[in-house]
PDB file of C-alpha atoms in Angstrom:
ATOM      1  CA  MET A 542      -2.459  -0.303  -9.948  1.00  0.00           C
ATOM      2  CA  ALA A 543      -0.883   3.205  -8.393  1.00  0.00           C
ATOM      3  CA  ARG A 544       0.748   3.730  -5.369  1.00  0.00           C
ATOM      4  CA  VAL A 545      -1.381   2.549  -2.239  1.00  0.00           C
ATOM      5  CA  GLY A 546      -0.970   3.927   0.633  1.00  0.00           C
ATOM      6  CA  ASP A 547      -3.446   4.115   3.710  1.00  0.00           C
ATOM      7  CA  GLY A 548      -3.911   7.988   2.950  1.00  0.00           C
ATOM      8  CA  ALA A 549      -2.419   6.939   6.304  1.00  0.00           C
ATOM      9  CA  ARG A 550       0.613   5.772   5.541  1.00  0.00           C
ATOM     10  CA  ALA A 551       3.308   3.617   7.866  1.00  0.00           C
ATOM     11  CA  GLY A 552       5.532   5.678   9.736  1.00  0.00           C
ATOM     12  CA  TRP A 553       2.614   8.826  10.635  1.00  0.00           C
ATOM     13  CA  ARG A 554       3.438   9.920  13.911  1.00  0.00           C
ATOM     14  CA  GLU A 555       1.201  10.823  16.670  1.00  0.00           C
ATOM     15  CA  VAL A 556       0.575  14.890  17.522  1.00  0.00           C
ATOM     16  CA  THR A 557      -0.397  16.658  19.520  1.00  0.00           C
ATOM     17  CA  ARG A 558      -0.806  19.958  18.048  1.00  0.00           C
ATOM     18  CA  ARG A 559      -3.810  19.923  15.164  1.00  0.00           C
ATOM     19  CA  VAL A 560      -3.275  22.714  12.736  1.00  0.00           C
ATOM     20  CA  ASP A 561      -6.250  24.644  10.962  1.00  0.00           C
ATOM     21  CA  THR A 562      -7.789  23.257   7.574  1.00  0.00           C
ATOM     22  CA  PRO A 563     -10.811  23.702   5.718  1.00  0.00           C
ATOM     23  CA  TRP A 564     -11.215  20.202   5.136  1.00  0.00           C
ATOM     24  CA  GLU A 565     -14.913  20.291   7.002  1.00  0.00           C
ATOM     25  CA  GLY A 566     -17.751  19.195   4.401  1.00  0.00           C
ATOM     26  CA  TRP A 567     -15.046  16.603   2.547  1.00  0.00           C
ATOM     27  CA  ASP A 568     -16.688  13.464   3.594  1.00  0.00           C
ATOM     28  CA  ALA A 569     -16.403  11.228   0.820  1.00  0.00           C
ATOM     29  CA  PRO A 570     -19.555  10.695  -1.060  1.00  0.00           C
ATOM     30  CA  ARG A 571     -21.391   7.872  -3.093  1.00  0.00           C
ATOM     31  CA  LEU A 572     -20.435   7.921  -6.207  1.00  0.00           C
ATOM     32  CA  ALA A 573     -21.265   6.147  -9.524  1.00  0.00           C
ATOM     33  CA  ARG A 574     -20.065   5.882 -13.273  1.00  0.00           C
ATOM     34  CA  GLY A 575     -20.154   3.510 -16.135  1.00  0.00           C
ATOM     35  CA  PRO A 576     -20.268   0.136 -14.122  1.00  0.00           C
ATOM     36  CA  VAL A 577     -19.116   1.130 -11.105  1.00  0.00           C
ATOM     37  CA  VAL A 578     -20.256   2.429  -8.011  1.00  0.00           C
ATOM     38  CA  LEU A 579     -17.902   3.941  -5.644  1.00  0.00           C
ATOM     39  CA  GLU A 580     -18.906   3.341  -1.901  1.00  0.00           C
ATOM     40  CA  PRO A 581     -17.530   5.326   1.113  1.00  0.00           C
ATOM     41  CA  LEU A 582     -15.267   2.618   3.011  1.00  0.00           C
ATOM     42  CA  ARG A 583     -16.251   1.362   6.053  1.00  0.00           C
ATOM     43  CA  VAL A 584     -14.296  -0.414   9.087  1.00  0.00           C
ATOM     44  CA  ASP A 585     -16.540  -3.547   8.175  1.00  0.00           C
ATOM     45  CA  ASP A 586     -15.076  -3.280   4.728  1.00  0.00           C
ATOM     46  CA  ALA A 587     -12.509  -5.151   5.532  1.00  0.00           C
ATOM     47  CA  GLY A 588     -14.147  -8.604   5.147  1.00  0.00           C
ATOM     48  CA  ARG A 589     -15.318  -8.628   1.502  1.00  0.00           C
ATOM     49  CA  MET A 590     -12.116  -5.921   0.477  1.00  0.00           C
ATOM     50  CA  TRP A 591      -9.541  -9.168   1.908  1.00  0.00           C
ATOM     51  CA  GLU A 592     -11.174 -11.634  -0.441  1.00  0.00           C
ATOM     52  CA  VAL A 593     -10.419  -8.977  -3.330  1.00  0.00           C
ATOM     53  CA  LEU A 594      -6.619  -8.005  -1.942  1.00  0.00           C
ATOM     54  CA  ALA A 595      -5.262 -11.841  -0.536  1.00  0.00           C
ATOM     55  CA  ASP A 596      -4.323 -11.801  -4.594  1.00  0.00           C
ATOM     56  CA  PRO A 597      -0.684 -12.039  -4.600  1.00  0.00           C
ATOM     57  CA  ARG A 598      -0.456 -10.920  -8.621  1.00  0.00           C
ATOM     58  CA  LEU A 599      -2.527  -7.715  -7.368  1.00  0.00           C
ATOM     59  CA  TYR A 600       1.660  -7.043  -5.892  1.00  0.00           C
ATOM     60  CA  ALA A 601       3.825  -7.200  -8.608  1.00  0.00           C
ATOM     61  CA  PHE A 602       4.796  -3.397  -9.018  1.00  0.00           C
ATOM     62  CA  ILE A 603       4.128  -2.156  -5.442  1.00  0.00           C
ATOM     63  CA  GLN A 604       6.804  -2.969  -2.524  1.00  0.00           C
ATOM     64  CA  GLU A 605       3.726  -4.783  -0.514  1.00  0.00           C
ATOM     65  CA  GLU A 606       2.553  -8.240   0.504  1.00  0.00           C
ATOM     66  CA  PRO A 607      -1.506  -8.986   0.443  1.00  0.00           C
ATOM     67  CA  PRO A 608      -2.451  -7.980   3.541  1.00  0.00           C
ATOM     68  CA  THR A 609      -3.759 -10.344   6.239  1.00  0.00           C
ATOM     69  CA  ARG A 610      -7.721  -9.964   7.651  1.00  0.00           C
ATOM     70  CA  ASP A 611      -6.388  -8.269  10.633  1.00  0.00           C
ATOM     71  CA  ALA A 612      -3.644  -6.404   9.320  1.00  0.00           C
ATOM     72  CA  LEU A 613      -6.795  -4.961   6.402  1.00  0.00           C
ATOM     73  CA  ARG A 614      -9.243  -3.799   9.331  1.00  0.00           C
ATOM     74  CA  ALA A 615      -6.065  -1.976  11.112  1.00  0.00           C
ATOM     75  CA  ARG A 616      -5.317  -0.293   8.163  1.00  0.00           C
ATOM     76  CA  TYR A 617      -9.413   0.827   7.488  1.00  0.00           C
ATOM     77  CA  ALA A 618      -9.771   1.643  10.811  1.00  0.00           C
ATOM     78  CA  ARG A 619      -6.609   4.238  10.541  1.00  0.00           C
ATOM     79  CA  GLN A 620      -8.171   4.958   6.923  1.00  0.00           C
ATOM     80  CA  ALA A 621     -11.583   5.688   8.825  1.00  0.00           C
ATOM     81  CA  ARG A 622     -10.192   8.946  10.991  1.00  0.00           C
ATOM     82  CA  GLY A 623     -10.457  10.877   7.778  1.00  0.00           C
ATOM     83  CA  ARG A 624      -7.769  12.811   7.890  1.00  0.00           C
ATOM     84  CA  SER A 625      -4.207  12.624   9.391  1.00  0.00           C
ATOM     85  CA  PRO A 626      -3.052  13.065  13.091  1.00  0.00           C
ATOM     86  CA  ASP A 627      -1.945  16.332  12.392  1.00  0.00           C
ATOM     87  CA  GLY A 628      -4.804  17.220  10.118  1.00  0.00           C
ATOM     88  CA  ARG A 629      -3.504  18.564   7.295  1.00  0.00           C
ATOM     89  CA  GLN A 630      -4.152  16.090   4.892  1.00  0.00           C
ATOM     90  CA  ARG A 631      -7.900  14.957   4.277  1.00  0.00           C
ATOM     91  CA  TRP A 632      -8.087  11.248   3.750  1.00  0.00           C
ATOM     92  CA  LEU A 633     -10.801   9.969   0.850  1.00  0.00           C
ATOM     93  CA  ASN A 634     -11.495   6.151   0.642  1.00  0.00           C
ATOM     94  CA  TRP A 635     -13.981   4.109  -1.231  1.00  0.00           C
ATOM     95  CA  VAL A 636     -14.649   0.702  -1.891  1.00  0.00           C
ATOM     96  CA  VAL A 637     -15.242  -0.226  -5.569  1.00  0.00           C
ATOM     97  CA  CYS A 638     -17.952  -2.252  -6.387  1.00  0.00           C
ATOM     98  CA  ASP A 639     -19.228  -3.667  -8.956  1.00  0.00           C
ATOM     99  CA  ARG A 640     -22.405  -1.908 -10.466  1.00  0.00           C
ATOM    100  CA  ASP A 641     -24.749  -4.754 -11.612  1.00  0.00           C
ATOM    101  CA  THR A 642     -23.877  -7.367  -8.535  1.00  0.00           C
ATOM    102  CA  GLY A 643     -22.814  -5.244  -6.677  1.00  0.00           C
ATOM    103  CA  ALA A 644     -19.628  -7.231  -5.259  1.00  0.00           C
ATOM    104  CA  ALA A 645     -16.832  -5.432  -3.796  1.00  0.00           C
ATOM    105  CA  ALA A 646     -14.292  -4.944  -6.906  1.00  0.00           C
ATOM    106  CA  GLY A 647     -11.281  -3.056  -5.181  1.00  0.00           C
ATOM    107  CA  TYR A 648     -10.942   0.645  -4.776  1.00  0.00           C
ATOM    108  CA  VAL A 649      -9.641   4.200  -4.894  1.00  0.00           C
ATOM    109  CA  GLN A 650      -8.530   6.649  -2.418  1.00  0.00           C
ATOM    110  CA  ALA A 651      -7.323  10.363  -2.796  1.00  0.00           C
ATOM    111  CA  THR A 652      -4.796  11.940  -0.330  1.00  0.00           C
ATOM    112  CA  VAL A 653      -5.588  15.778  -0.380  1.00  0.00           C
ATOM    113  CA  ALA A 654      -3.657  18.473   1.459  1.00  0.00           C
ATOM    114  CA  ALA A 655      -3.194  22.031   0.744  1.00  0.00           C
ATOM    115  CA  THR A 656      -0.750  23.334  -1.845  1.00  0.00           C
ATOM    116  CA  PRO A 657      -0.035  26.977  -3.137  1.00  0.00           C
ATOM    117  CA  GLY A 658      -1.981  26.701  -6.123  1.00  0.00           C
ATOM    118  CA  GLY A 659      -5.257  25.261  -4.110  1.00  0.00           C
ATOM    119  CA  PRO A 660      -5.982  21.665  -2.660  1.00  0.00           C
ATOM    120  CA  GLY A 661      -4.170  19.179  -4.237  1.00  0.00           C
ATOM    121  CA  ALA A 662      -4.632  15.093  -4.717  1.00  0.00           C
ATOM    122  CA  GLU A 663      -2.202  11.819  -4.300  1.00  0.00           C
ATOM    123  CA  LEU A 664      -4.736   9.305  -5.923  1.00  0.00           C
ATOM    124  CA  ALA A 665      -3.897   5.736  -6.214  1.00  0.00           C
ATOM    125  CA  TRP A 666      -5.985   2.643  -7.398  1.00  0.00           C
ATOM    126  CA  VAL A 667      -6.465  -0.620  -7.412  1.00  0.00           C
ATOM    127  CA  ILE A 668      -9.139  -3.355  -9.109  1.00  0.00           C
ATOM    128  CA  GLY A 669      -9.315  -7.093  -8.113  1.00  0.00           C
ATOM    129  CA  VAL A 670      -7.694  -9.685 -10.410  1.00  0.00           C
ATOM    130  CA  ARG A 671     -11.043 -10.961 -11.791  1.00  0.00           C
ATOM    131  CA  PHE A 672     -12.335  -7.391 -12.363  1.00  0.00           C
ATOM    132  CA  GLN A 673      -9.636  -5.984 -14.902  1.00  0.00           C
ATOM    133  CA  GLY A 674     -10.375  -5.340 -18.116  1.00  0.00           C
ATOM    134  CA  ARG A 675     -13.589  -4.416 -18.109  1.00  0.00           C
ATOM    135  CA  GLY A 676     -12.856  -0.716 -17.538  1.00  0.00           C
ATOM    136  CA  PHE A 677     -13.232  -0.638 -13.903  1.00  0.00           C
ATOM    137  CA  ALA A 678     -10.226   1.426 -13.042  1.00  0.00           C
ATOM    138  CA  THR A 679     -10.928   4.180 -15.150  1.00  0.00           C
ATOM    139  CA  ALA A 680     -14.705   4.907 -14.112  1.00  0.00           C
ATOM    140  CA  ALA A 681     -13.816   4.845 -10.596  1.00  0.00           C
ATOM    141  CA  ALA A 682     -10.520   6.981 -10.608  1.00  0.00           C
ATOM    142  CA  ALA A 683     -12.459   9.440 -13.290  1.00  0.00           C
ATOM    143  CA  ALA A 684     -15.589   9.110 -10.669  1.00  0.00           C
ATOM    144  CA  MET A 685     -13.213  10.582  -7.907  1.00  0.00           C
ATOM    145  CA  ALA A 686     -11.195  13.169  -9.521  1.00  0.00           C
ATOM    146  CA  GLY A 687     -14.470  14.452 -11.070  1.00  0.00           C
ATOM    147  CA  TRP A 688     -16.093  15.046  -7.075  1.00  0.00           C
ATOM    148  CA  LEU A 689     -12.793  16.510  -6.458  1.00  0.00           C
ATOM    149  CA  GLY A 690     -12.319  18.496  -9.370  1.00  0.00           C
ATOM    150  CA  SER A 691     -16.374  20.385  -7.941  1.00  0.00           C
ATOM    151  CA  ARG A 692     -14.252  20.510  -4.574  1.00  0.00           C
ATOM    152  CA  GLY A 693     -12.026  22.987  -5.466  1.00  0.00           C
ATOM    153  CA  VAL A 694      -8.735  20.680  -6.623  1.00  0.00           C
ATOM    154  CA  ARG A 695      -6.278  22.062  -8.589  1.00  0.00           C
ATOM    155  CA  ARG A 696      -3.428  19.789  -8.926  1.00  0.00           C
ATOM    156  CA  LEU A 697      -3.985  15.587  -8.999  1.00  0.00           C
ATOM    157  CA  THR A 698      -0.568  13.427  -8.915  1.00  0.00           C
ATOM    158  CA  ALA A 699      -0.093   9.766  -8.909  1.00  0.00           C
ATOM    159  CA  HIS A 700       2.915   7.242  -8.729  1.00  0.00           C
ATOM    160  CA  ILE A 701       3.197   4.379 -10.797  1.00  0.00           C
ATOM    161  CA  HIS A 702       5.666   1.423 -11.989  1.00  0.00           C
ATOM    162  CA  PRO A 703       7.052   2.622 -15.056  1.00  0.00           C
ATOM    163  CA  ASP A 704       6.424  -0.975 -15.736  1.00  0.00           C
ATOM    164  CA  ASN A 705       2.564  -1.106 -15.174  1.00  0.00           C
ATOM    165  CA  LEU A 706       1.296   0.377 -18.490  1.00  0.00           C
ATOM    166  CA  ALA A 707      -2.459  -0.073 -17.688  1.00  0.00           C
ATOM    167  CA  SER A 708      -2.384   2.216 -14.507  1.00  0.00           C
ATOM    168  CA  GLY A 709      -0.287   4.414 -17.004  1.00  0.00           C
ATOM    169  CA  ARG A 710      -3.501   4.257 -19.657  1.00  0.00           C
ATOM    170  CA  VAL A 711      -6.154   5.077 -16.991  1.00  0.00           C
ATOM    171  CA  ALA A 712      -3.406   7.978 -15.154  1.00  0.00           C
ATOM    172  CA  ALA A 713      -3.474   9.181 -19.094  1.00  0.00           C
ATOM    173  CA  ARG A 714      -7.432   9.246 -19.252  1.00  0.00           C
ATOM    174  CA  LEU A 715      -7.389  11.210 -16.222  1.00  0.00           C
ATOM    175  CA  GLY A 716      -5.129  14.001 -17.884  1.00  0.00           C
ATOM    176  CA  LEU A 717      -1.911  13.319 -16.569  1.00  0.00           C
ATOM    177  CA  ALA A 718       1.384  12.867 -17.839  1.00  0.00           C
ATOM    178  CA  PRO A 719       4.367  11.354 -16.749  1.00  0.00           C
ATOM    179  CA  THR A 720       7.672  13.820 -15.208  1.00  0.00           C
ATOM    180  CA  GLY A 721      11.007  13.593 -14.404  1.00  0.00           C
ATOM    181  CA  ARG A 722      10.585  12.463 -11.322  1.00  0.00           C
ATOM    182  CA  VAL A 723      11.352   8.916  -9.735  1.00  0.00           C
ATOM    183  CA  GLU A 724      10.153   7.914  -6.101  1.00  0.00           C
ATOM    184  CA  ALA A 725      11.482   4.749  -4.271  1.00  0.00           C
ATOM    185  CA  GLY A 726      10.998   3.312  -8.250  1.00  0.00           C
ATOM    186  CA  GLU A 727       7.731   4.913  -9.034  1.00  0.00           C
ATOM    187  CA  VAL A 728       7.101   7.648 -11.842  1.00  0.00           C
ATOM    188  CA  LEU A 729       5.577  10.965 -10.602  1.00  0.00           C
ATOM    189  CA  TRP A 730       2.544  11.813 -13.080  1.00  0.00           C
ATOM    190  CA  VAL A 731       1.059  15.024 -12.684  1.00  0.00           C
ATOM    191  CA  ALA A 732      -1.804  16.579 -13.749  1.00  0.00           C
ATOM    192  CA  ALA A 733      -2.077  20.483 -13.257  1.00  0.00           C
ATOM    193  CA  ALA A 734      -6.039  21.089 -13.084  1.00  0.00           C
ATOM    194  CA  PRO A 735      -8.126  17.677 -12.920  1.00  0.00           C
ATOM    195  CA  PRO A 736     -10.547  17.263 -15.699  1.00  0.00           C
ATOM    196  CA  HIS A 737     -13.965  17.911 -14.766  1.00  0.00           C
ATOM    197  CA  VAL A 738     -15.524  14.597 -15.936  1.00  0.00           C
ATOM    198  CA  THR A 739     -18.662  13.947 -13.587  1.00  0.00           C
ATOM    199  CA  ARG A 740     -22.267  14.722 -15.278  1.00  0.00           C
ATOM    200  CA  GLU A 741     -22.359  17.614 -12.617  1.00  0.00           C
ATOM    201  CA  ARG A 742     -22.301  20.716 -14.083  1.00  0.00           C
ATOM    202  CA  LEU A 743     -19.051  22.525 -13.359  1.00  0.00           C
ATOM    203  CA  GLU A 744     -16.784  24.862 -14.328  1.00  0.00           C
ATOM    204  CA  MET A 745     -14.813  24.117 -17.345  1.00  0.00           C
ATOM    205  CA  THR A 746     -11.237  24.917 -17.656  1.00  0.00           C
ATOM    206  CA  VAL A 747      -8.722  24.265 -20.522  1.00  0.00           C
ATOM    207  CA  SER A 748      -4.961  23.621 -20.505  1.00  0.00           C
ATOM    208  CA  PHE A 749      -2.263  22.558 -22.652  1.00  0.00           C
ATOM    209  CA  ASN A 750      -0.831  18.719 -21.209  1.00  0.00           C
ATOM    210  CA  HIS A 751       0.938  17.050 -23.460  1.00  0.00           C
ATOM    211  CA  THR A 752       1.917  16.259 -27.386  1.00  0.00           C
ATOM    212  CA  ILE A 753       3.411  13.114 -28.661  1.00  0.00           C
ATOM    213  CA  VAL A 754       6.624  14.318 -31.303  1.00  0.00           C
ATOM    214  CA  PRO A 755       7.397  11.607 -33.691  1.00  0.00           C
ATOM    215  CA  ALA A 756      11.279  10.733 -33.692  1.00  0.00           C
ATOM    216  CA  ARG A 757      13.992   8.437 -35.619  1.00  0.00           C
ATOM    217  CA  ASP A 758      15.567   7.583 -32.132  1.00  0.00           C
ATOM    218  CA  ARG A 759      13.081   8.871 -29.575  1.00  0.00           C
ATOM    219  CA  ARG A 760      15.736   8.773 -26.490  1.00  0.00           C
ATOM    220  CA  ALA A 761      17.974  10.686 -28.116  1.00  0.00           C
ATOM    221  CA  SER A 762      15.992  13.575 -29.149  1.00  0.00           C
ATOM    222  CA  ALA A 763      14.365  13.415 -25.966  1.00  0.00           C
ATOM    223  CA  ALA A 764      18.100  14.045 -24.099  1.00  0.00           C
ATOM    224  CA  PHE A 765      19.000  16.501 -26.781  1.00  0.00           C
ATOM    225  CA  LEU A 766      16.159  18.616 -25.913  1.00  0.00           C
ATOM    226  CA  ALA A 767      16.747  18.001 -22.301  1.00  0.00           C
ATOM    227  CA  GLY A 768      20.030  19.414 -22.273  1.00  0.00           C
ATOM    228  CA  LEU A 769      19.720  22.025 -24.784  1.00  0.00           C
ATOM    229  CA  LEU A 770      17.206  23.858 -22.198  1.00  0.00           C
ATOM    230  CA  GLY A 771      18.196  22.766 -18.766  1.00  0.00           C
ATOM    231  CA  LEU A 772      15.634  20.420 -18.106  1.00  0.00           C
ATOM    232  CA  PRO A 773      15.127  17.858 -16.004  1.00  0.00           C
ATOM    233  CA  GLU A 774      16.189  14.209 -17.372  1.00  0.00           C
ATOM    234  CA  PRO A 775      13.741  12.312 -19.834  1.00  0.00           C
ATOM    235  CA  THR A 776      11.771   9.383 -18.524  1.00  0.00           C
ATOM    236  CA  GLU A 777      10.411   5.945 -19.925  1.00  0.00           C
ATOM    237  CA  TRP A 778       7.062   5.440 -19.803  1.00  0.00           C
ATOM    238  CA  GLY A 779       6.055   2.536 -22.207  1.00  0.00           C
ATOM    239  CA  PRO A 780       6.788   3.722 -25.858  1.00  0.00           C
ATOM    240  CA  PHE A 781       7.299   7.814 -24.727  1.00  0.00           C
ATOM    241  CA  SER A 782      10.589   9.477 -23.455  1.00  0.00           C
ATOM    242  CA  THR A 783       9.048  12.236 -22.135  1.00  0.00           C
ATOM    243  CA  VAL A 784      10.370  15.637 -21.333  1.00  0.00           C
ATOM    244  CA  ALA A 785       8.655  17.493 -18.692  1.00  0.00           C
ATOM    245  CA  LEU A 786       8.625  21.248 -19.340  1.00  0.00           C
ATOM    246  CA  PRO A 787       8.527  23.615 -16.199  1.00  0.00           C
ATOM    247  CA  ASP A 788       4.491  25.027 -16.644  1.00  0.00           C
ATOM    248  CA  GLY A 789       3.499  21.053 -17.230  1.00  0.00           C
ATOM    249  CA  VAL A 790       3.468  20.415 -19.874  1.00  0.00           C
ATOM    250  CA  PHE A 791       4.862  16.999 -21.178  1.00  0.00           C
ATOM    251  CA  LEU A 792       6.791  16.163 -25.229  1.00  0.00           C
ATOM    252  CA  GLN A 793       6.806  12.416 -25.436  1.00  0.00           C
ATOM    253  CA  PHE A 794       8.671  11.432 -27.742  1.00  0.00           C
ATOM    254  CA  ALA A 795       7.913   7.961 -29.949  1.00  0.00           C
ATOM    255  CA  GLU A 796       8.943   6.081 -32.960  1.00  0.00           C
ATOM    256  CA  PRO A 797       6.147   5.816 -34.976  1.00  0.00           C
ATOM    257  CA  ASP A 798       6.148   2.866 -37.597  1.00  0.00           C
ATOM    258  CA  VAL A 799       6.736   5.479 -40.967  1.00  0.00           C
ATOM    259  CA  ALA A 800       9.535   5.603 -43.561  1.00  0.00           C
ATOM    260  CA  GLU A 801       9.824   8.959 -43.075  1.00  0.00           C
ATOM    261  CA  ILE A 802       9.910  11.356 -39.949  1.00  0.00           C
ATOM    262  CA  GLN A 803       7.382  14.988 -41.128  1.00  0.00           C
ATOM    263  CA  MET A 804       8.796  18.087 -39.447  1.00  0.00           C
ATOM    264  CA  HIS A 805       6.958  19.625 -37.492  1.00  0.00           C
ATOM    265  CA  HIS A 806       7.669  22.857 -35.498  1.00  0.00           C
ATOM    266  CA  TYR A 807       8.198  23.503 -32.283  1.00  0.00           C
ATOM    267  CA  ALA A 808       8.887  26.715 -30.254  1.00  0.00           C
ATOM    268  CA  PHE A 809       9.809  27.687 -26.463  1.00  0.00           C
ATOM    269  CA  LEU A 810       9.620  30.307 -24.787  1.00  0.00           C
ATOM    270  CA  VAL A 811      12.536  31.378 -22.512  1.00  0.00           C
ATOM    271  CA  ASP A 812      13.908  33.413 -20.146  1.00  0.00           C
ATOM    272  CA  ASP A 813      17.353  35.649 -21.301  1.00  0.00           C
ATOM    273  CA  ALA A 814      19.084  33.466 -18.473  1.00  0.00           C
ATOM    274  CA  THR A 815      18.310  30.508 -20.049  1.00  0.00           C
ATOM    275  CA  PHE A 816      18.618  31.989 -23.437  1.00  0.00           C
ATOM    276  CA  ASP A 817      22.287  32.191 -22.692  1.00  0.00           C
ATOM    277  CA  ALA A 818      22.710  28.782 -20.672  1.00  0.00           C
ATOM    278  CA  CYS A 819      21.341  27.460 -24.687  1.00  0.00           C
ATOM    279  CA  TYR A 820      23.203  29.256 -26.771  1.00  0.00           C
ATOM    280  CA  ALA A 821      26.086  28.426 -25.446  1.00  0.00           C
ATOM    281  CA  ARG A 822      25.249  24.695 -25.674  1.00  0.00           C
ATOM    282  CA  LEU A 823      24.310  25.248 -29.283  1.00  0.00           C
ATOM    283  CA  ARG A 824      27.669  26.494 -30.261  1.00  0.00           C
ATOM    284  CA  ASP A 825      29.328  24.303 -27.927  1.00  0.00           C
ATOM    285  CA  ALA A 826      28.130  21.139 -29.313  1.00  0.00           C
ATOM    286  CA  GLY A 827      28.574  22.624 -33.146  1.00  0.00           C
ATOM    287  CA  VAL A 828      24.565  22.580 -33.683  1.00  0.00           C
ATOM    288  CA  ALA A 829      24.090  24.507 -37.085  1.00  0.00           C
ATOM    289  CA  HIS A 830      21.778  27.592 -35.627  1.00  0.00           C
ATOM    290  CA  TRP A 831      20.109  30.215 -38.112  1.00  0.00           C
ATOM    291  CA  ALA A 832      18.645  33.731 -37.238  1.00  0.00           C
ATOM    292  CA  ASP A 833      15.750  33.093 -39.503  1.00  0.00           C
ATOM    293  CA  PRO A 834      13.366  30.349 -40.481  1.00  0.00           C
ATOM    294  CA  GLY A 835      14.631  30.981 -43.833  1.00  0.00           C
ATOM    295  CA  GLN A 836      17.865  29.664 -43.131  1.00  0.00           C
ATOM    296  CA  THR A 837      19.529  32.983 -44.500  1.00  0.00           C
ATOM    297  CA  MET A 838      21.350  34.584 -41.494  1.00  0.00           C
ATOM    298  CA  PRO A 839      23.416  30.835 -40.193  1.00  0.00           C
ATOM    299  CA  GLY A 840      25.061  31.229 -36.592  1.00  0.00           C
ATOM    300  CA  GLN A 841      23.155  34.632 -35.564  1.00  0.00           C
ATOM    301  CA  VAL A 842      20.717  35.190 -32.733  1.00  0.00           C
ATOM    302  CA  ASN A 843      17.681  37.415 -34.264  1.00  0.00           C
ATOM    303  CA  THR A 844      16.191  40.530 -32.166  1.00  0.00           C
ATOM    304  CA  ASN A 845      12.079  40.109 -33.077  1.00  0.00           C
ATOM    305  CA  HIS A 846       9.599  41.387 -30.666  1.00  0.00           C
ATOM    306  CA  GLY A 847      11.853  43.102 -28.628  1.00  0.00           C
ATOM    307  CA  GLY A 848      13.780  40.033 -27.931  1.00  0.00           C
ATOM    308  CA  ARG A 849      15.957  37.451 -29.119  1.00  0.00           C
ATOM    309  CA  GLY A 850      15.150  34.155 -30.988  1.00  0.00           C
ATOM    310  CA  VAL A 851      17.224  31.324 -32.635  1.00  0.00           C
ATOM    311  CA  TYR A 852      15.937  28.283 -35.065  1.00  0.00           C
ATOM    312  CA  PHE A 853      17.687  24.931 -35.390  1.00  0.00           C
ATOM    313  CA  PHE A 854      16.789  21.324 -36.216  1.00  0.00           C
ATOM    314  CA  ASP A 855      16.414  18.649 -33.531  1.00  0.00           C
ATOM    315  CA  PRO A 856      18.118  14.873 -34.340  1.00  0.00           C
ATOM    316  CA  SER A 857      15.043  14.035 -36.096  1.00  0.00           C
ATOM    317  CA  GLY A 858      14.811  17.569 -37.982  1.00  0.00           C
ATOM    318  CA  HIS A 859      12.163  19.078 -36.193  1.00  0.00           C
ATOM    319  CA  GLY A 860      12.595  22.950 -36.588  1.00  0.00           C
ATOM    320  CA  LEU A 861      12.777  23.970 -32.933  1.00  0.00           C
ATOM    321  CA  GLU A 862      12.590  28.121 -32.148  1.00  0.00           C
ATOM    322  CA  VAL A 863      13.883  29.386 -29.117  1.00  0.00           C
ATOM    323  CA  LEU A 864      12.957  33.161 -28.015  1.00  0.00           C
ATOM    324  CA  THR A 865      12.764  35.241 -24.964  1.00  0.00           C
ATOM    325  CA  ARG A 866       9.851  37.576 -26.433  1.00  0.00           C
ATOM    326  CA  PRO A 867       6.397  36.222 -27.298  1.00  0.00           C
ATOM    327  CA  TYR A 868       5.437  36.991 -31.063  1.00  0.00           C
ATOM    328  CA  GLY A 869       2.782  40.266 -31.379  1.00  0.00           C
ATOM    329  CA  ALA A 870       5.381  41.399 -28.222  1.00  0.00           C
ATOM    330  CA  GLY A 871       6.403  44.655 -29.755  1.00  0.00           C
ATOM    331  CA  GLY A 872       9.822  46.610 -29.205  1.00  0.00           C
TER     332      GLY A 872
END
């Protein structure tokens, strides 16, 4: 279960001025994927959905209580408006149904808002206990994300409790990764661009999202890198200590069950100010470093490609490089 909100959260204030937003034609359609069918939410769905949402086991990772029938109907009446009172957000809600039986199994929702890079969506999903473990959450969330991608949504987010490993796996399958930001006890997960996972013909985009970095001590290695580069503190999720880079890439440090960690090479392109700060931290910490990968010029930096660069090792023995100009940039 990812964080649930109404799409219309408690605390929304009615406002008198509406704003112009590009949400015309954004009505939630009927979707289908794998074992599930997504039906656009109706107020009358409160009756069958109450039976799903009344199970207290669903609320192990969120600070809510099972709703009463009346409270659920009131929530659905708000959600049926389809947008926030000021018009800045589009609320999209679906009932997840078992494709074979038609039974209500849970719901998915997306709160869409304008961002500087285009529309972005906060996602949430809840699947009833008796339907869990059958791929319903992944299929439903993927169908929703695919449709959002076809509408031009460029950023997906979700808030997930750090102990909720099942929802974390769903988010990871959608291309989301945990960040260093925690809100109300939940970790913000982000995908810079949604995966195009529906069967319709959609424009394909590719970007690097995350990689797993083997480590002897994942926490020590993650803290070393984050501290050196001046990045947010690593976040913990399951077996990973995750470092978030500013461009949306995530390095997930893990401790594999192997006798020896094989060295990998990781290079980080930074601006001059970040390089100065990083190099000062290297020297202050007494970290051995070289101007070349062959380690023939200790305690120096290079001026390759018209910039500066330095090589050193992290606590697990991986070869790290920080440079201010990419290879082949000239100079």
